Coordinates of C-alpha atoms and ligand atoms in Angstrom, one line a residue:
M206 CA -6.6 -10.4 -1.6
N207 CA -4.5 -9.9 1.5
V208 CA -4.8 -6.7 3.5
W209 CA -2.1 -5.7 6.1
D210 CA -4.3 -3.5 8.3
T211 CA -8.0 -4.4 7.8
T212 CA -9.1 -2.0 10.5
H213 CA -7.7 1.1 8.8
E214 CA -7.8 0.0 5.1
C215 CA -11.4 -1.2 5.1
M216 CA -13.1 1.3 7.4
S217 CA -16.5 2.7 6.6
R218 CA -16.2 6.3 5.3
D219 CA -18.1 7.6 8.4
E220 CA -15.7 5.9 10.8
L221 CA -12.7 7.0 8.7
E222 CA -13.9 10.6 8.7
Q223 CA -14.4 10.6 12.4
L224 CA -10.9 9.3 12.9
Q225 CA -9.5 11.8 10.5
L226 CA -11.2 14.7 12.3
E227 CA -9.9 13.6 15.7
R228 CA -6.4 13.2 14.4
L229 CA -6.5 16.5 12.5
Q230 CA -7.6 18.4 15.6
A231 CA -4.7 16.8 17.5
V232 CA -2.1 17.6 14.9
V233 CA -3.3 21.2 14.4
N234 CA -3.1 21.7 18.1
R235 CA 0.4 20.2 18.3
V236 CA 1.9 22.1 15.4
Y237 CA 0.4 25.4 16.7
K238 CA 2.1 24.7 20.1
N239 CA 5.4 23.3 18.9
V240 CA 6.3 24.8 15.4
T241 CA 7.0 28.5 15.2
H242 CA 6.2 28.5 11.4
Y243 CA 2.7 27.1 11.9
R244 CA 2.0 29.4 14.8
K245 CA 3.0 32.4 12.7
V246 CA 1.0 31.4 9.6
F247 CA -2.1 30.4 11.6
N248 CA -2.0 33.7 13.5
E249 CA -1.7 35.6 10.3
A250 CA -4.7 33.7 8.9
G251 CA -6.5 34.4 12.2
I252 CA -7.0 30.7 13.0
I253 CA -6.9 29.0 16.3
S254 CA -6.9 25.2 16.8
E255 CA -10.5 25.3 18.1
D256 CA -11.7 26.5 14.7
I257 CA -11.2 23.0 13.3
R258 CA -14.7 21.5 14.1
S259 CA -15.3 19.5 10.9
L260 CA -13.1 18.1 8.1
S261 CA -14.2 20.9 5.8
D262 CA -12.5 23.4 8.1
L263 CA -9.2 22.0 6.8
T264 CA -9.6 24.4 3.9
R265 CA -9.2 27.3 6.3
L266 CA -5.6 26.3 7.0
P267 CA -2.8 27.8 5.0
F268 CA -0.8 25.6 2.5
T269 CA 2.7 24.5 3.2
T270 CA 5.3 24.6 0.3
K271 CA 8.7 23.3 -0.4
D272 CA 9.9 26.9 0.1
D273 CA 8.6 26.9 3.7
L274 CA 10.7 23.8 4.3
R275 CA 13.8 25.4 2.8
V276 CA 13.3 28.6 4.8
N277 CA 13.0 26.6 8.0
Y278 CA 16.1 24.5 7.3
P279 CA 17.3 22.4 9.0
Y280 CA 15.1 21.7 12.0
G281 CA 12.6 24.6 12.0
M282 CA 9.6 22.4 11.0
F283 CA 10.2 19.7 13.6
A284 CA 7.4 19.4 16.2
V285 CA 9.4 17.5 18.7
P286 CA 12.8 18.2 20.4
L287 CA 15.8 16.7 18.6
R288 CA 16.4 14.2 21.4
E289 CA 13.1 12.5 20.4
V290 CA 14.2 12.2 16.7
V291 CA 15.8 8.8 16.0
R292 CA 16.2 9.2 12.2
I293 CA 16.9 12.0 9.7
H294 CA 16.3 11.8 6.0
S295 CA 16.4 14.2 3.0
S296 CA 14.4 14.3 -0.3
T297 CA 16.2 13.4 -3.5
G298 CA 17.7 16.3 -5.4
T299 CA 19.9 18.5 -3.4
T300 CA 19.8 22.3 -3.4
S301 CA 22.0 24.6 -1.4
K302 CA 19.4 23.9 1.3
P303 CA 18.1 20.4 1.2
I304 CA 14.8 19.4 2.9
V305 CA 15.4 17.6 6.2
M306 CA 12.8 15.2 7.6
G307 CA 12.8 13.8 11.1
Y308 CA 11.3 10.6 12.5
T309 CA 10.6 9.7 16.1
K310 CA 10.7 6.0 17.2
N311 CA 6.9 5.9 16.8
D312 CA 7.1 7.5 13.3
I313 CA 9.4 4.7 12.2
K314 CA 6.9 2.1 13.5
I315 CA 4.0 3.8 11.8
W316 CA 6.1 4.1 8.6
S317 CA 7.0 0.4 8.6
N318 CA 3.4 -0.5 8.9
L319 CA 2.3 1.9 6.1
A320 CA 5.0 0.4 3.8
A321 CA 3.8 -3.1 4.8
R322 CA 0.4 -2.1 3.5
F323 CA 1.4 -1.5 -0.2
M324 CA 3.7 -4.4 -0.2
T325 CA 0.9 -6.7 1.1
A326 CA -1.5 -5.2 -1.4
A327 CA 0.9 -6.3 -4.2
G328 CA 1.0 -9.8 -2.8
V329 CA 4.2 -9.8 -0.7
T330 CA 4.2 -12.2 2.2
R331 CA 6.7 -13.5 4.8
D332 CA 7.8 -16.2 2.3
D333 CA 9.2 -13.6 -0.1
V334 CA 12.8 -12.5 -0.8
V335 CA 12.8 -8.8 -1.5
Q336 CA 15.6 -7.2 -3.4
I337 CA 15.8 -3.4 -2.9
T338 CA 17.6 -1.5 -5.6
F339 CA 16.7 2.0 -4.3
R340 CA 19.5 4.1 -3.0
Y341 CA 20.2 3.7 0.8
G342 CA 21.5 6.8 2.5
L343 CA 19.8 10.1 3.1
F344 CA 16.8 9.3 0.8
T345 CA 13.7 7.7 2.2
G346 CA 13.0 5.2 -0.6
A347 CA 15.1 2.2 0.4
F348 CA 14.6 2.4 4.2
G349 CA 10.9 2.7 4.0
V350 CA 10.5 -0.4 1.9
H351 CA 13.2 -2.2 3.9
Y352 CA 11.3 -1.7 7.2
G353 CA 8.0 -2.6 5.6
A354 CA 9.4 -5.9 4.3
E355 CA 10.8 -6.7 7.7
A356 CA 7.5 -5.9 9.3
I357 CA 5.9 -8.4 7.0
G358 CA 8.6 -10.9 7.9
A359 CA 10.0 -11.2 4.3
S360 CA 13.8 -11.7 3.7
V361 CA 15.3 -8.4 2.6
I362 CA 18.3 -8.0 0.3
P363 CA 19.5 -4.4 0.8
M364 CA 21.3 -4.1 -2.5
G365 CA 21.1 -0.4 -3.1
T366 CA 21.5 1.1 -6.6
G367 CA 23.7 0.2 -9.5
N368 CA 26.0 -2.7 -10.4
T369 CA 23.4 -4.4 -12.6
D370 CA 25.4 -7.6 -13.3
K371 CA 25.7 -8.2 -9.5
Q372 CA 22.0 -7.4 -9.0
I373 CA 21.3 -10.1 -11.6
M374 CA 23.7 -12.6 -10.0
I375 CA 22.1 -12.1 -6.6
M376 CA 18.6 -12.2 -8.1
Q377 CA 19.5 -15.6 -9.6
D378 CA 21.4 -17.1 -6.7
Y379 CA 19.3 -15.7 -3.8
K380 CA 16.1 -16.5 -5.7
T381 CA 14.6 -13.0 -5.4
T382 CA 10.8 -13.0 -5.6
V383 CA 10.2 -9.3 -5.2
L384 CA 12.0 -6.6 -7.1
V385 CA 11.8 -3.0 -5.7
S386 CA 13.1 -0.4 -8.1
T387 CA 12.2 2.5 -10.3
S388 CA 10.3 1.5 -13.5
S389 CA 13.2 2.7 -15.7
Y390 CA 15.7 0.5 -13.8
A391 CA 13.4 -2.5 -14.2
I392 CA 13.6 -2.0 -18.0
A393 CA 17.4 -1.6 -17.7
L394 CA 17.5 -4.9 -15.8
A395 CA 15.4 -6.6 -18.5
D396 CA 17.7 -5.3 -21.2
R397 CA 20.8 -6.6 -19.4
L398 CA 19.2 -10.0 -18.8
E399 CA 18.5 -10.2 -22.5
K400 CA 22.1 -9.3 -23.4
L401 CA 23.4 -11.8 -20.9
G402 CA 21.1 -14.5 -22.4
V403 CA 19.4 -15.1 -19.0
D404 CA 15.9 -16.5 -19.5
P405 CA 13.5 -14.6 -17.1
K406 CA 11.7 -18.0 -16.6
S407 CA 14.8 -19.1 -14.8
L408 CA 14.4 -16.4 -12.2
S409 CA 11.9 -16.5 -9.3
L410 CA 10.5 -13.0 -9.6
K411 CA 6.8 -12.7 -8.8
V412 CA 6.1 -9.1 -7.8
G413 CA 7.6 -5.8 -8.8
L414 CA 7.1 -2.7 -6.6
F415 CA 7.8 0.4 -8.6
G416 CA 7.7 4.1 -7.7
G417 CA 9.6 7.3 -7.5
E418 CA 9.0 8.5 -11.1
P419 CA 6.2 8.7 -13.6
W420 CA 5.7 5.6 -15.8
S421 CA 3.0 4.6 -18.2
E422 CA 0.7 1.6 -18.6
K423 CA 2.8 0.7 -21.7
M424 CA 5.9 0.5 -19.5
R425 CA 4.0 -1.6 -17.0
E426 CA 3.0 -4.1 -19.8
E427 CA 6.6 -4.2 -21.0
I428 CA 8.0 -4.8 -17.5
E429 CA 5.5 -7.5 -16.6
S430 CA 6.0 -9.4 -19.9
R431 CA 9.8 -9.1 -19.8
L432 CA 10.4 -9.9 -16.1
L433 CA 7.4 -12.2 -15.7
L434 CA 6.1 -10.4 -12.6
K435 CA 3.1 -8.4 -11.4
A436 CA 4.0 -4.7 -11.3
T437 CA 2.4 -2.1 -9.0
D438 CA 2.8 1.6 -8.8
N439 CA 3.6 3.2 -5.5
Y440 CA 3.7 6.9 -4.5
V441 CA 6.8 8.0 -2.6
I442 CA 7.2 11.5 -1.3
S443 CA 9.8 12.2 1.4
E444 CA 8.2 15.3 2.9
L445 CA 5.2 13.3 3.9
I446 CA 7.0 10.1 5.0
G447 CA 8.6 8.4 2.0
P448 CA 7.2 5.2 0.6
G449 CA 3.9 4.3 2.3
V450 CA 1.7 7.3 1.3
A451 CA -0.2 5.4 -1.4
G452 CA 0.1 2.2 -3.4
E453 CA -1.8 0.1 -5.8
C454 CA -3.5 -3.2 -5.0
L455 CA -3.5 -5.9 -7.6
C456 CA -6.6 -4.4 -9.3
K457 CA -4.1 -1.8 -10.6
K458 CA -6.7 0.9 -10.9
G459 CA -5.1 3.7 -9.0
M460 CA -3.1 4.0 -5.8
H461 CA -4.9 3.7 -2.5
I462 CA -4.0 6.7 -0.3
Y463 CA -3.7 5.7 3.4
E464 CA -6.3 8.2 4.5
D465 CA -6.1 7.4 8.2
A466 CA -2.6 8.8 8.0
F467 CA -2.9 11.4 5.2
I468 CA -5.8 13.6 4.1
P469 CA -5.7 14.3 0.4
E470 CA -7.2 17.3 -1.4
I471 CA -7.0 18.3 -5.0
I472 CA -6.5 22.0 -5.8
D473 CA -6.3 24.2 -8.9
P474 CA -2.5 25.0 -8.9
E475 CA -3.2 28.5 -10.2
T476 CA -6.2 29.7 -8.1
K477 CA -5.5 27.3 -5.2
A478 CA -9.2 26.6 -5.0
V479 CA -10.2 23.1 -3.7
L480 CA -11.7 21.1 -6.6
P481 CA -14.6 18.7 -6.4
A482 CA -13.9 14.9 -6.2
G483 CA -12.8 13.5 -9.6
S484 CA -11.3 16.7 -10.9
E485 CA -7.7 16.7 -12.0
G486 CA -5.4 19.1 -10.1
E487 CA -2.5 19.3 -7.7
L488 CA -2.4 16.9 -4.8
V489 CA -2.3 18.5 -1.4
L490 CA -1.6 16.2 1.6
T491 CA -1.9 16.7 5.4
T492 CA -0.3 14.2 7.7
L493 CA -2.4 12.8 10.6
T494 CA 0.1 10.6 12.4
R495 CA 3.5 12.1 11.9
E496 CA 5.1 13.1 15.3
A497 CA 8.4 14.7 14.4
F498 CA 7.5 16.2 11.0
P499 CA 3.8 16.9 10.6
M500 CA 2.8 18.6 7.4
I501 CA -0.3 20.8 7.1
R502 CA -1.8 21.0 3.5
Y503 CA 1.5 20.3 1.8
R504 CA 1.5 21.2 -1.9
T505 CA 3.1 18.1 -3.5
G506 CA 3.3 19.7 -7.1
D507 CA 2.0 16.3 -8.4
I508 CA -1.0 16.4 -10.8
T509 CA -3.6 13.6 -10.3
S510 CA -7.3 13.0 -9.5
L511 CA -9.1 11.1 -6.8
D512 CA -11.5 8.2 -7.2
Y513 CA -13.8 7.5 -4.2
A514 CA -15.6 4.6 -5.9
P515 CA -15.3 1.2 -4.1
C516 CA -12.5 -1.0 -5.2
E517 CA -12.8 -4.7 -5.8
C518 CA -10.0 -5.5 -3.4
G519 CA -12.2 -4.5 -0.4
R520 CA -10.2 -1.5 0.7
T521 CA -12.4 1.6 1.2
L522 CA -9.5 4.0 0.7
V523 CA -9.7 6.6 -2.0
R524 CA -7.5 5.9 -5.1
M525 CA -5.2 8.5 -6.8
K526 CA -4.6 8.2 -10.5
K527 CA -1.1 7.6 -11.9
I528 CA 1.0 10.8 -11.8
M529 CA 2.2 11.8 -15.2
R530 CA 3.0 15.4 -14.7
R531 CA 3.7 18.2 -12.2
S532 CA 2.4 21.6 -11.6
D533 CA 5.9 23.1 -11.4
D534 CA 9.0 22.8 -13.6
M535 CA 10.6 20.1 -11.4
L536 CA 12.1 17.3 -13.5
I537 CA 12.4 13.7 -12.2
V538 CA 15.6 12.2 -13.7
R539 CA 16.4 8.6 -12.7
G540 CA 14.1 9.1 -9.7
V541 CA 15.9 12.2 -8.5
N542 CA 14.2 15.6 -8.3
V543 CA 16.0 18.2 -10.4
F544 CA 15.0 21.9 -10.5
P545 CA 16.1 23.7 -13.7
S546 CA 16.8 26.8 -11.6
Q547 CA 19.5 24.8 -9.7
I548 CA 21.2 24.0 -13.0
E549 CA 21.0 27.6 -14.1
D550 CA 22.4 29.0 -10.9
A551 CA 25.3 26.5 -10.9
L552 CA 26.0 27.1 -14.6
F553 CA 26.1 30.9 -14.3
S554 CA 28.2 30.8 -11.2
V555 CA 30.9 28.7 -13.0
A556 CA 30.6 30.8 -16.2
Q557 CA 30.8 33.9 -14.1
G558 CA 27.8 35.4 -15.8
E559 CA 24.8 34.6 -17.9
T560 CA 25.3 32.3 -20.8
P561 CA 22.7 30.8 -23.2
Y562 CA 22.0 27.2 -22.4
Q563 CA 19.4 24.4 -22.9
I564 CA 18.7 21.4 -20.7
V565 CA 17.8 18.3 -22.7
V566 CA 16.3 15.3 -21.0
E567 CA 15.9 12.1 -23.0
R568 CA 15.8 8.3 -22.6
K569 CA 19.1 6.6 -23.6
G570 CA 18.3 3.0 -23.6
A571 CA 16.1 2.5 -20.6
M572 CA 17.6 5.3 -18.5
D573 CA 17.1 9.0 -18.4
N574 CA 19.9 11.2 -19.6
L575 CA 20.3 14.9 -18.7
E576 CA 22.5 17.0 -20.9
V577 CA 23.2 20.7 -20.7
M578 CA 24.2 22.4 -23.9
V579 CA 26.1 25.6 -23.2
E580 CA 26.7 28.2 -25.8
V581 CA 30.1 29.5 -25.5
T582 CA 31.1 33.0 -26.1
N583 CA 34.0 33.9 -28.3
K584 CA 35.9 34.5 -25.1
I585 CA 35.7 30.8 -24.2
F586 CA 36.2 29.5 -27.7
S587 CA 39.3 31.5 -28.0
L588 CA 40.7 29.8 -24.9
E589 CA 43.2 27.1 -25.6
L590 CA 41.9 23.6 -25.6
Q591 CA 43.2 22.8 -22.2
K592 CA 41.3 25.8 -20.6
Q593 CA 38.1 24.9 -22.5
R594 CA 38.3 21.4 -21.1
S595 CA 38.8 22.5 -17.5
F596 CA 35.9 25.0 -17.9
L597 CA 33.7 22.0 -19.1
E598 CA 34.9 19.8 -16.2
A599 CA 34.2 22.6 -13.7
I600 CA 30.6 22.9 -14.9
K601 CA 30.1 19.1 -14.9
K602 CA 31.4 18.9 -11.4
R603 CA 29.3 21.7 -10.1
L604 CA 26.2 20.3 -11.7
A605 CA 26.7 16.8 -10.4
S606 CA 27.2 18.3 -6.9
V607 CA 24.0 20.4 -6.9
T608 CA 21.7 17.9 -8.6
G609 CA 23.1 14.7 -7.1
I610 CA 23.1 12.9 -10.6
S611 CA 25.7 12.8 -13.3
V612 CA 25.0 15.4 -16.0
D613 CA 26.5 15.6 -19.5
V614 CA 27.7 19.0 -20.6
R615 CA 28.3 20.0 -24.2
L616 CA 29.9 23.3 -25.3
V617 CA 28.3 24.5 -28.5
E618 CA 28.9 27.4 -30.8
S619 CA 27.4 30.7 -30.1
K620 CA 23.8 31.1 -31.4
S621 CA 23.6 27.4 -32.4
I622 CA 20.8 26.4 -29.9
P623 CA 17.5 26.9 -31.8
R624 CA 15.5 30.0 -30.8
Q625 CA 11.7 30.6 -31.1
M626 CA 11.0 34.3 -31.4
G627 CA 14.5 34.9 -30.2
K628 CA 14.1 32.7 -27.1
I629 CA 15.6 29.4 -26.2
Q630 CA 13.3 26.8 -24.8
Q631 CA 15.2 26.3 -21.5
V632 CA 14.1 22.7 -20.9
L633 CA 13.5 20.2 -23.7
D634 CA 12.1 17.0 -22.2
K635 CA 12.1 14.5 -25.1
R636 CA 11.1 11.5 -22.9
Q637 CA 8.2 9.5 -24.0
I638 CA 6.9 7.4 -21.1
Ligands
LIG828 O1 12.8 9.5 -2.8 C1 11.4 9.2 -4.7 C2 12.1 8.0 -5.0 C3 11.9 6.8 -4.4 C4 13.1 8.1 -6.0 C5 12.6 5.7 -4.7 C6 13.8 6.9 -6.4 C7 13.5 5.8 -5.8 P1 11.2 12.4 -3.3 O2 12.6 12.8 -3.5 O3 10.6 13.1 -2.2 O4 11.1 10.9 -3.0 O5 10.4 12.7 -4.6 C8 9.0 12.7 -4.6 O6 8.8 11.8 -6.8 O7 6.6 14.4 -5.6 C9 6.6 12.8 -7.4 O8 6.8 13.9 -8.2 C10 7.7 11.7 -7.7 N1 7.1 10.4 -7.6 C11 7.2 9.6 -6.5 N2 6.5 8.4 -6.7 C12 5.9 8.5 -7.9 C13 5.1 7.7 -8.7 C14 11.8 9.9 -3.5 N3 4.7 6.4 -8.3 C15 8.5 13.0 -6.0 N4 4.7 8.1 -10.0 C16 7.0 13.1 -6.0 C17 5.1 9.3 -10.4 C18 6.3 9.8 -8.5 N5 5.9 10.2 -9.7

């Protein structure tokens, strides 16, 4: 099996831990000097950089959360002056204060090589034609894979999202061998191919790189058999870098975390205690190589477990189990992070007050659908039809703008949403993945 960076992906654990410690000491030192937030929280915890003498001292450092990033919006967490930043990205899902990540020239180089690792692990070579259906723009997904593919020397087709018929035409004509997409979009593509009567055998697909949202082994089997490719799971998280944090090899038994660049820990999300190897809990990551945007003990909110057993592929890197749930209430809809609180705030501001509602997420065909049912008061029902319609449109518009995805909104009669002990279940996630 091909390995992109044998030195770092196949190191002995002793060597790896020595490298991690050196890098950790350097990053702790740097953030203390250059980032006001870290200086403040380290001082509050009574920690100085010299306290990090072994890897186990990592647990003495405070966690970093999404809220810390929001409070320090836009550039407060940058560890280099803006003139050294050559790229700015955001995570999916916009709130009033999105999360802003910066990259130096060297960060981009490191990122490209990290992305090249999971692509190589899935079998991508310079002979491949890679069709990227992730969204280009502020998000990290498309750019990370794009640069990784170029580092390998493959031919990149930067399609971006949507326009499924055109995606298929290009896939046929340009002889795409590698599909990069969310797992749900891969199924939507398979559905459309079937409708158009295109035999997947007539395509050149070989590898599918998927990520950005939870998906099951059942979905993997479906995608592999319908698109006739080998599908791997890849972990994307913008705050840490984007794609290139962890990815599966063709053994498909967990995603190798690139531990020379990220130290993983698993914590109990309630007590925040670090759990022993093998336990299931929330993944916490510390960056070791980021220059512009280092993260110390970042709480990802993703629930997984770590497996340190050797892998047949020869990589010595730990593997994280597929992520199927989160420790918080964040929803992932069509690969985009959506917080129920964003929806509630937007809804109440348009309705000019609290109004009973329920968020329903389900799969319609292959794709996720998010609908907000809003109970209307007599006041709104008594409005003439035209006014009701503009109320509905105003909610839709506001929700689309705060979440970054299209949202269906349905006005329903007062007291018609089911209650349990008088309370509405605010989020009903009916997806079976
Ligand atoms: O941009 C994720 C993305 C990439 C979406 C490509 C669509 C296409 P974030 O907005 O930072 O990154 O979202 C990161 O997505 O914390 C997980 O909850 C979830 N996630 C990412 N990869 C996987 C995966 C994008 N392979 C959040 N399996 C993370 C399950 C995943 N969940």
